[in-house]
mmCIF file of C-alpha atoms in Angstrom:
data_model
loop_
_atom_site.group_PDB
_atom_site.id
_atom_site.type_symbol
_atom_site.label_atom_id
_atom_site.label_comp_id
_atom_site.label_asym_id
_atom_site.label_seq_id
_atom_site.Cartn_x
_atom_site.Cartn_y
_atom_site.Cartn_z
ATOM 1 C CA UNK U 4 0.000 0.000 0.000
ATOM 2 C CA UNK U 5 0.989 3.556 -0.450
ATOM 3 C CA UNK U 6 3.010 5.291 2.698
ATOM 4 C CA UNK U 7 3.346 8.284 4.015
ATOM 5 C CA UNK U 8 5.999 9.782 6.250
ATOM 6 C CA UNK U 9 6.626 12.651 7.975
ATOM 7 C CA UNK U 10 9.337 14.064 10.210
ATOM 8 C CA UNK U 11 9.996 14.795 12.904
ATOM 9 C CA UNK U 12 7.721 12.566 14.962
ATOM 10 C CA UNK U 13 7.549 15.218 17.759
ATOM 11 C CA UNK U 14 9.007 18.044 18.319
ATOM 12 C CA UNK U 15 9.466 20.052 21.563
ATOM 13 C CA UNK U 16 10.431 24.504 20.783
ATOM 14 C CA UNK U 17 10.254 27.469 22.591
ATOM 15 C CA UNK U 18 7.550 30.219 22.405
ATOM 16 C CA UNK U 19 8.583 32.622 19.325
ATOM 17 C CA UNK U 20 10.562 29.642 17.372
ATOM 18 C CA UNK U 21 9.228 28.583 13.631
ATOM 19 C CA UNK U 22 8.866 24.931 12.953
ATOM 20 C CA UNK U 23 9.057 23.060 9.880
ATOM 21 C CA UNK U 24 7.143 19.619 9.423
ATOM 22 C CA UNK U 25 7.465 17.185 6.375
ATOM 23 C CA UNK U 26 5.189 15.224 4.898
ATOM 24 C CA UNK U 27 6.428 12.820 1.704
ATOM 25 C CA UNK U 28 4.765 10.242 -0.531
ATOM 26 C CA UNK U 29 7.061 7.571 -0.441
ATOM 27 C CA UNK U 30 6.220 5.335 -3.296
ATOM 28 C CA UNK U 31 3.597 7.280 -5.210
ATOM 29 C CA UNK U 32 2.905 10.919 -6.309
ATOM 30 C CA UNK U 33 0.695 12.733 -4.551
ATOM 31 C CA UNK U 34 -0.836 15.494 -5.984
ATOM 32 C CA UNK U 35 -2.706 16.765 -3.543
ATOM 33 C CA UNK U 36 -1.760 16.782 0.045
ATOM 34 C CA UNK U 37 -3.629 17.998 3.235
ATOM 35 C CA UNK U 38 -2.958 19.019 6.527
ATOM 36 C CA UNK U 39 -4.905 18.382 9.283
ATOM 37 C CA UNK U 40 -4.659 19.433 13.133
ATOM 38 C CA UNK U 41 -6.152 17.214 15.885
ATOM 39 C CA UNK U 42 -6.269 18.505 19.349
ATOM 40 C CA UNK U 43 -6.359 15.792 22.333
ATOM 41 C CA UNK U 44 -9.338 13.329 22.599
ATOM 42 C CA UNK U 45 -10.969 15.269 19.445
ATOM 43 C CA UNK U 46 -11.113 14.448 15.574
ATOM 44 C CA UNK U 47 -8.936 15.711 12.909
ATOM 45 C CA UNK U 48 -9.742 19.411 11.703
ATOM 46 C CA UNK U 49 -8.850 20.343 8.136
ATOM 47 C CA UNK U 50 -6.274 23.222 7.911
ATOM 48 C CA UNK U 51 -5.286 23.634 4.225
ATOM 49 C CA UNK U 52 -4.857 21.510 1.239
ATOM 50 C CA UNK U 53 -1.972 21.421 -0.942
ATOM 51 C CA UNK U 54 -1.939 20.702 -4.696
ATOM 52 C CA UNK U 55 1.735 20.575 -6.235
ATOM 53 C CA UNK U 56 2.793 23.671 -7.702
ATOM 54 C CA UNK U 57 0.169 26.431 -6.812
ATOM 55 C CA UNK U 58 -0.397 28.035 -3.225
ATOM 56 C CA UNK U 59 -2.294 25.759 -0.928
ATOM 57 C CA UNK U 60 -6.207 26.748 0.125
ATOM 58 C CA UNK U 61 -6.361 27.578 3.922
ATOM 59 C CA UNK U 62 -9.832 26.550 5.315
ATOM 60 C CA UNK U 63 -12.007 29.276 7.061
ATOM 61 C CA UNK U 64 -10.229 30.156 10.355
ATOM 62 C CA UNK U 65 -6.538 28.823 9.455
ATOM 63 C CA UNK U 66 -4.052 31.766 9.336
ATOM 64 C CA UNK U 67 -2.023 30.983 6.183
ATOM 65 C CA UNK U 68 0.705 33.742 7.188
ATOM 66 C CA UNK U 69 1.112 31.512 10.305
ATOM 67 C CA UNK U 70 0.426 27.908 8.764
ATOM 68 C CA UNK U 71 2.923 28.299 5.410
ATOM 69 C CA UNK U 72 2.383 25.424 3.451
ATOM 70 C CA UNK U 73 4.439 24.599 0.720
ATOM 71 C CA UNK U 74 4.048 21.716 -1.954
ATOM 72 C CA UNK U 75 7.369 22.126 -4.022
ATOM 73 C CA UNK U 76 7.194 18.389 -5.526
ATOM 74 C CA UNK U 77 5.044 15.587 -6.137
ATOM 75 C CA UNK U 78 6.581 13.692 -2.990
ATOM 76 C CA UNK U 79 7.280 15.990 -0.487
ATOM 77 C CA UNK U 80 4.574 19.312 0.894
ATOM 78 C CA UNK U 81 5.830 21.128 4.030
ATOM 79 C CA UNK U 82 3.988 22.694 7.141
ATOM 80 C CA UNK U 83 6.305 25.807 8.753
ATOM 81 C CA UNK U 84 4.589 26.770 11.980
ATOM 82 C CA UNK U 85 5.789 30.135 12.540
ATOM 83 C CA UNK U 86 6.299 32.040 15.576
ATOM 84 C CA UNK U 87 4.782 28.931 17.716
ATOM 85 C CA UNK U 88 2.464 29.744 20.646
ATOM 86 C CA UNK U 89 1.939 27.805 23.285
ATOM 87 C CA UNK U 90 -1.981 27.244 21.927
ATOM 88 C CA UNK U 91 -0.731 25.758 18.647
ATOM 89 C CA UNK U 92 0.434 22.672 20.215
ATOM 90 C CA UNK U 93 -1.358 20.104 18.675
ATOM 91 C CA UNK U 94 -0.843 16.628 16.819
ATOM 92 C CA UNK U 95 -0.574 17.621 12.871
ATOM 93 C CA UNK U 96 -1.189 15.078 10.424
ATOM 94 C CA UNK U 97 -0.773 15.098 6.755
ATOM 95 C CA UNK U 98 -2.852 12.736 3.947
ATOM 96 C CA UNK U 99 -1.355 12.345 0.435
ATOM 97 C CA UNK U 100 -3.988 11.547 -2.733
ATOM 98 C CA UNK U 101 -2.634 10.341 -5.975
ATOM 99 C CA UNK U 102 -3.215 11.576 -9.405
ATOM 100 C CA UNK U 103 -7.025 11.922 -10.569
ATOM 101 C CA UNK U 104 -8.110 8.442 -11.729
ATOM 102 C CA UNK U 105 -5.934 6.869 -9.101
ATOM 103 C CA UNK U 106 -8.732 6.618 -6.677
ATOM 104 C CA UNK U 107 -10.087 8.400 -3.714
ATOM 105 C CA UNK U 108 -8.248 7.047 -1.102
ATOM 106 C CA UNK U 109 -5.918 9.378 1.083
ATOM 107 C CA UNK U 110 -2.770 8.745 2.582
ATOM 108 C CA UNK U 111 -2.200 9.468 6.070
ATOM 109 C CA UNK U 112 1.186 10.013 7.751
ATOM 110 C CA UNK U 113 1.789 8.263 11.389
ATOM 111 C CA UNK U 114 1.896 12.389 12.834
ATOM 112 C CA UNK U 115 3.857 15.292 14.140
ATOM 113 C CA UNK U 116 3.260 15.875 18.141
ATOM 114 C CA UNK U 117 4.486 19.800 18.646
ATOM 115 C CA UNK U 118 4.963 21.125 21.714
ATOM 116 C CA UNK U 119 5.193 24.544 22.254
ATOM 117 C CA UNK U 120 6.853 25.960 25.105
ATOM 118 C CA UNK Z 20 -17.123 21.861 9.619
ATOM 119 C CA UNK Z 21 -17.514 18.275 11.090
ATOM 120 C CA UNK Z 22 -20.204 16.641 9.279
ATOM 121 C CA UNK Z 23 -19.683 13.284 10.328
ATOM 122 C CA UNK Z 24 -21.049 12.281 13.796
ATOM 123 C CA UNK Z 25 -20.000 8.988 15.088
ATOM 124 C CA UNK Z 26 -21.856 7.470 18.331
ATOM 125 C CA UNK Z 27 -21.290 5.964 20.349
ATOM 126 C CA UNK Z 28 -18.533 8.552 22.202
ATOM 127 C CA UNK Z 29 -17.044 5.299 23.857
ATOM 128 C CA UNK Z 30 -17.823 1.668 23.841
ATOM 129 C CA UNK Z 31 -16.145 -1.028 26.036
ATOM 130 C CA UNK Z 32 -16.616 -4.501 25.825
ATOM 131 C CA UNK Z 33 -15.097 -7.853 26.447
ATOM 132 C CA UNK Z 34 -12.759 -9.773 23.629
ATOM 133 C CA UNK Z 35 -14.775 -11.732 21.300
ATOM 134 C CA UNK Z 36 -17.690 -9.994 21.557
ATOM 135 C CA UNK Z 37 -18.965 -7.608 18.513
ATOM 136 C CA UNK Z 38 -18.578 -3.777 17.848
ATOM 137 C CA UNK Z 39 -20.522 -1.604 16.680
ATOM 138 C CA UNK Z 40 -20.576 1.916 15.465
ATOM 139 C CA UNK Z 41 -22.356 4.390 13.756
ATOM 140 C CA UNK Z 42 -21.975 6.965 12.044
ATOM 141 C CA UNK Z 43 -24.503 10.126 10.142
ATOM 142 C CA UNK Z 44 -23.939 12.840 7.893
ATOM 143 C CA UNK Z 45 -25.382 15.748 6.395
ATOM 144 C CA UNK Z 46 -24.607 16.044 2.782
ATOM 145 C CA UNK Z 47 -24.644 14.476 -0.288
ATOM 146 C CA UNK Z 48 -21.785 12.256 -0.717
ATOM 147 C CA UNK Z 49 -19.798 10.146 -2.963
ATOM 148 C CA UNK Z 50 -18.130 8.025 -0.688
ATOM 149 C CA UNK Z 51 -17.341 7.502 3.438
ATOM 150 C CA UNK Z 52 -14.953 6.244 4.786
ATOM 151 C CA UNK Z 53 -13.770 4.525 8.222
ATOM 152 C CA UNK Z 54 -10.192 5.025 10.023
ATOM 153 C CA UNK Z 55 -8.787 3.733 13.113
ATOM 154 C CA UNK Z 56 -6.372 5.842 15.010
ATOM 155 C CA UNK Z 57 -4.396 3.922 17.995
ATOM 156 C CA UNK Z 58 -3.256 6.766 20.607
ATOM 157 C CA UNK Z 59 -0.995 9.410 19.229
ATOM 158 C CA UNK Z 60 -0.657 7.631 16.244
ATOM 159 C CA UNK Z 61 -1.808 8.679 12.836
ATOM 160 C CA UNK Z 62 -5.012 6.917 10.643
ATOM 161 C CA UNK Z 63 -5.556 3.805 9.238
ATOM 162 C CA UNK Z 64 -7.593 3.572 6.589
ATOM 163 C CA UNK Z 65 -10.067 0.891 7.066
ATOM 164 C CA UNK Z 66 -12.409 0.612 4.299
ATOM 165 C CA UNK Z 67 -13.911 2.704 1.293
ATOM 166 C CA UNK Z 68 -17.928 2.436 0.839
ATOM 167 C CA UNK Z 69 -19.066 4.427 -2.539
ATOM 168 C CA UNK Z 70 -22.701 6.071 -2.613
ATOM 169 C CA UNK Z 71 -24.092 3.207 -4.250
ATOM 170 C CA UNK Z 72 -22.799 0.448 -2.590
ATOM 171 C CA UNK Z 73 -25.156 -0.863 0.124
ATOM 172 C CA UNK Z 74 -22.238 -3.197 2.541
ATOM 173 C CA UNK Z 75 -19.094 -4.150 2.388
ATOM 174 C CA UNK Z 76 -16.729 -6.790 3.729
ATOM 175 C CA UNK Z 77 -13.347 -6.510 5.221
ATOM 176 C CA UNK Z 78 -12.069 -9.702 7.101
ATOM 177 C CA UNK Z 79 -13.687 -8.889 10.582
ATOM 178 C CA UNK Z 80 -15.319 -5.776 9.386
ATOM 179 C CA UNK Z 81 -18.689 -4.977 7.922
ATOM 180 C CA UNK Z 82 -19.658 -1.687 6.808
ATOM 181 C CA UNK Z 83 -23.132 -0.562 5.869
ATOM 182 C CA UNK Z 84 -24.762 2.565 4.035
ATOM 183 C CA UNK Z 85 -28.051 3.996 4.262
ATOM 184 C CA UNK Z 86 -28.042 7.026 2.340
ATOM 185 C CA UNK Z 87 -31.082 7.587 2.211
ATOM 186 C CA UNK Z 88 -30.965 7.968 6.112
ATOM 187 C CA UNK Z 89 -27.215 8.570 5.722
ATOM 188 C CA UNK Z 90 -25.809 7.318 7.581
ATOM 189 C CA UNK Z 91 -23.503 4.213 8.059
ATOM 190 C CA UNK Z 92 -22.015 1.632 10.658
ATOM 191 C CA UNK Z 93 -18.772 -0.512 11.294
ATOM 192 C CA UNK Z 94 -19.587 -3.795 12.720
ATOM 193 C CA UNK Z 95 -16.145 -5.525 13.864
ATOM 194 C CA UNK Z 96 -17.009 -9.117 14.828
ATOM 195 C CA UNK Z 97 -15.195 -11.187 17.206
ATOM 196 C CA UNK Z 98 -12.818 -8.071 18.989
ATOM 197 C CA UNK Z 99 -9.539 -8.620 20.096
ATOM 198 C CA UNK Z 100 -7.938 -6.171 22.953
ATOM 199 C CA UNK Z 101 -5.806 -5.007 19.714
ATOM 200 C CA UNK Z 102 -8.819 -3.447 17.710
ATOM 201 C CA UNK Z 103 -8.762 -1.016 20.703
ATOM 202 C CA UNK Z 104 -8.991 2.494 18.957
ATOM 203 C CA UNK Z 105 -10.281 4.760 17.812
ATOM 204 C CA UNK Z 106 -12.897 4.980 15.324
ATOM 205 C CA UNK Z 107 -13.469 7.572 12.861
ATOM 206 C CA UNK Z 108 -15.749 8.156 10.321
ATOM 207 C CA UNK Z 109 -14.916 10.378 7.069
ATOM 208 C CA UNK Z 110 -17.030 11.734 3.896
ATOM 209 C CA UNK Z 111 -16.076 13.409 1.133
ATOM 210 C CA UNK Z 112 -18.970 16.330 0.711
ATOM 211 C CA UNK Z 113 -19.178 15.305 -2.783
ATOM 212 C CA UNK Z 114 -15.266 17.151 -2.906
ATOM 213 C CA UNK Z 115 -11.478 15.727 -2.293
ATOM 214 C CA UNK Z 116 -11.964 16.914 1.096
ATOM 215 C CA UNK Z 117 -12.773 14.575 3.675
ATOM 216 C CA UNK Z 118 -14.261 15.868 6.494
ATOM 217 C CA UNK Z 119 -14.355 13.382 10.014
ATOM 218 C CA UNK Z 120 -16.701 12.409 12.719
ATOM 219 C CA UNK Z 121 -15.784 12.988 16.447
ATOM 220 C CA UNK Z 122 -14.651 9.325 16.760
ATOM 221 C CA UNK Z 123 -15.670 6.639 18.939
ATOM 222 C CA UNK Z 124 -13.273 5.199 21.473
ATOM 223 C CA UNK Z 125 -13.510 1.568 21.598
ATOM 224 C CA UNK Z 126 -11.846 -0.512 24.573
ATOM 225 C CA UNK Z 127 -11.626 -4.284 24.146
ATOM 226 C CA UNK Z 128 -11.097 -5.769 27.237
ATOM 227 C CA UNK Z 129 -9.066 -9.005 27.211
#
């Protein structure tokens, strides 16, 4: 089956710092990718979704100048959390779809854990 | 917004005995979709159930669709204290996005 990685795992910064999370398609291409925050005990909220080569579409609430997404390739889409606050720790997941035809499956990586500070 | 609304919030039982869960939704969709989530881990997808497909099988798993009432339920038959998770449900909204349920925790006991 397809997989989906991202690094780091979890990661601990001060208040103030900017953190960058990756998310990669290991053995497909994903053309769209999305990134999802999940606060404790609670279900996955959609932040923004990524297609390769354009800017990604934030959804209603999600400060994009704060949650830069960038999908640079067709393997690899990045989450920079910038100037981290102690409220944005959270568990941030990414999903990777294929190309159109390829079903509608999505992707999931195992997770980021942030920790702010 | 969360569309999906999975119930129960919690379930325990005792191994060997059957799960269930359900799930409702709002919209119109073109497919839903179930994931398992083991604590602070990421999603597993589970199964895929289109808009016209009534059940589906999955080894210990049995998903229906109603969408008429939509909504939908896991059964997983014969639980093992491993299959202790949790449960989320996820449409589509007729778009690539999926939007998820609140989850149900499920506790097998051994």
């Amino acid at each position: 089956g397809a997989v989906v990685s991202q690094h780091p795992s979890w990661v601990i910064c001060k208040s103030g710092t900017s953190v960058k999370i990756e998310c990669r398609s290991l053995d497909f291409q994903a053309t769209t990718m999305f990134w999802y925050r999940q606060f404790p005990k609670q279900s996955l909220m959609l932040m923004a979704t990524s297609n390769e080569g354009s800017k990604a579409t934030y959804e209603q609430g999600v400060e994009k100048d704060k949650f830069l997404i960038n999908h640079a390739s067709l393997t690899l889409s990045t989450l920079t959390v910038t100037s981290a606050h102690p409220e944005d720790s959270s568990f941030y997941i990414c999903s990777a779809r294929g190309a159109s035809g390829s079903g509608d499956e999505q992707f999931f990586g195992p997770g980021t854990r942030l920790t702010v500070l | 917004s969360q569309q999906g609304e999975e119930d129960p919030q919690a379930l325990s039982i005792q191994e060997g005995e059957n799960a269930t869960m359900n799930c409702s939704y709002k919209t119109s969709i073109n497919n839903l979709q179930w994931y398992r989530q083991n604590s602070g881990r990421g999603l597993v997808h589970l199964i895929l159930i289109r808009s016209n497909e009534r059940e589906k099988h999955s080894g210990r798993l049995r998903v229906t669709l109603d969408t008429s009432k939509k909504s939908s339920s896991l059964l997983i038959t014969a639980s093992r204290a491993a299959d202790t998770a949790s449960y989320f449900c996820a449409t589509d909204g007729g778009s690539e996005k999926l939007v998820f349920g609140k989850g149900t925790k499920l506790t097998v006991n051994p």
